[in-house]
């Protein structure tokens, strides 16, 4: 029933799944090579934000100036195009990276 309230099409699930998969891979990798895990959280948001941004044609939207020339993406999550979720993930990743660098 909740599927009727959350209309989404295309690859909107990438916004949720990609950070989770990235975190699992990074935790295993950092544990295997005995590195500190303080940078895992920022990387779990920054890496998927770049992947999602380029997947959904973010650079094309910047080149065309967000006018009507750019075809509307069919990849959405909660009615929001996933390139805008990529921006949000990038901002969260930058904030977490700043906290990790400052040692908080």
PDB file of C-alpha atoms in Angstrom, residues 6-19 21 48 51-57 72-86 89:
ATOM      1  CA  UNK A   6       5.883   6.877  -3.063  1.00  0.00           C
ATOM      2  CA  UNK A   7       5.719   7.034  -6.845  1.00  0.00           C
ATOM      3  CA  UNK A   8       9.170   6.529  -8.260  1.00  0.00           C
ATOM      4  CA  UNK A   9      10.493   5.460 -11.589  1.00  0.00           C
ATOM      5  CA  UNK A  10      13.846   4.460 -12.972  1.00  0.00           C
ATOM      6  CA  UNK A  11      16.874   4.107 -10.742  1.00  0.00           C
ATOM      7  CA  UNK A  12      15.736   6.044  -7.656  1.00  0.00           C
ATOM      8  CA  UNK A  13      16.743   3.189  -5.370  1.00  0.00           C
ATOM      9  CA  UNK A  14      20.388   3.976  -6.091  1.00  0.00           C
ATOM     10  CA  UNK A  15      20.116   6.886  -3.654  1.00  0.00           C
ATOM     11  CA  UNK A  16      19.575   4.469  -0.767  1.00  0.00           C
ATOM     12  CA  UNK A  17      21.392   1.355  -1.931  1.00  0.00           C
ATOM     13  CA  UNK A  18      24.637   2.854  -3.252  1.00  0.00           C
ATOM     14  CA  UNK A  19      25.773   4.414   0.074  1.00  0.00           C
ATOM     15  CA  UNK A  21      26.968  -0.953  -0.601  1.00  0.00           C
ATOM     16  CA  UNK A  48      27.902   7.655  -4.335  1.00  0.00           C
ATOM     17  CA  UNK A  51      28.368   8.245  -9.187  1.00  0.00           C
ATOM     18  CA  UNK A  52      24.717   9.312  -8.996  1.00  0.00           C
ATOM     19  CA  UNK A  53      25.465  12.820 -10.306  1.00  0.00           C
ATOM     20  CA  UNK A  54      27.175  11.533 -13.450  1.00  0.00           C
ATOM     21  CA  UNK A  55      24.654   8.716 -13.887  1.00  0.00           C
ATOM     22  CA  UNK A  56      21.711  11.093 -14.029  1.00  0.00           C
ATOM     23  CA  UNK A  57      23.331  13.621 -16.377  1.00  0.00           C
ATOM     24  CA  UNK A  72      13.583  15.719 -17.649  1.00  0.00           C
ATOM     25  CA  UNK A  73      15.069  12.652 -16.053  1.00  0.00           C
ATOM     26  CA  UNK A  74      12.879   9.651 -15.450  1.00  0.00           C
ATOM     27  CA  UNK A  75      14.985   8.555 -12.474  1.00  0.00           C
ATOM     28  CA  UNK A  76      13.267   9.844  -9.337  1.00  0.00           C
ATOM     29  CA  UNK A  77      12.849   9.045  -5.674  1.00  0.00           C
ATOM     30  CA  UNK A  78       9.985  10.657  -3.735  1.00  0.00           C
ATOM     31  CA  UNK A  79       9.190  12.741  -6.872  1.00  0.00           C
ATOM     32  CA  UNK A  80      12.679  14.312  -6.753  1.00  0.00           C
ATOM     33  CA  UNK A  81      15.191  13.637  -9.508  1.00  0.00           C
ATOM     34  CA  UNK A  82      18.161  11.687  -8.215  1.00  0.00           C
ATOM     35  CA  UNK A  83      20.714  14.267  -9.361  1.00  0.00           C
ATOM     36  CA  UNK A  84      19.360  16.533  -6.616  1.00  0.00           C
ATOM     37  CA  UNK A  85      19.733  13.716  -4.090  1.00  0.00           C
ATOM     38  CA  UNK A  86      23.368  13.485  -5.247  1.00  0.00           C
ATOM     39  CA  UNK A  89      24.606  13.348  -0.367  1.00  0.00           C
TER      40      UNK A  89
END
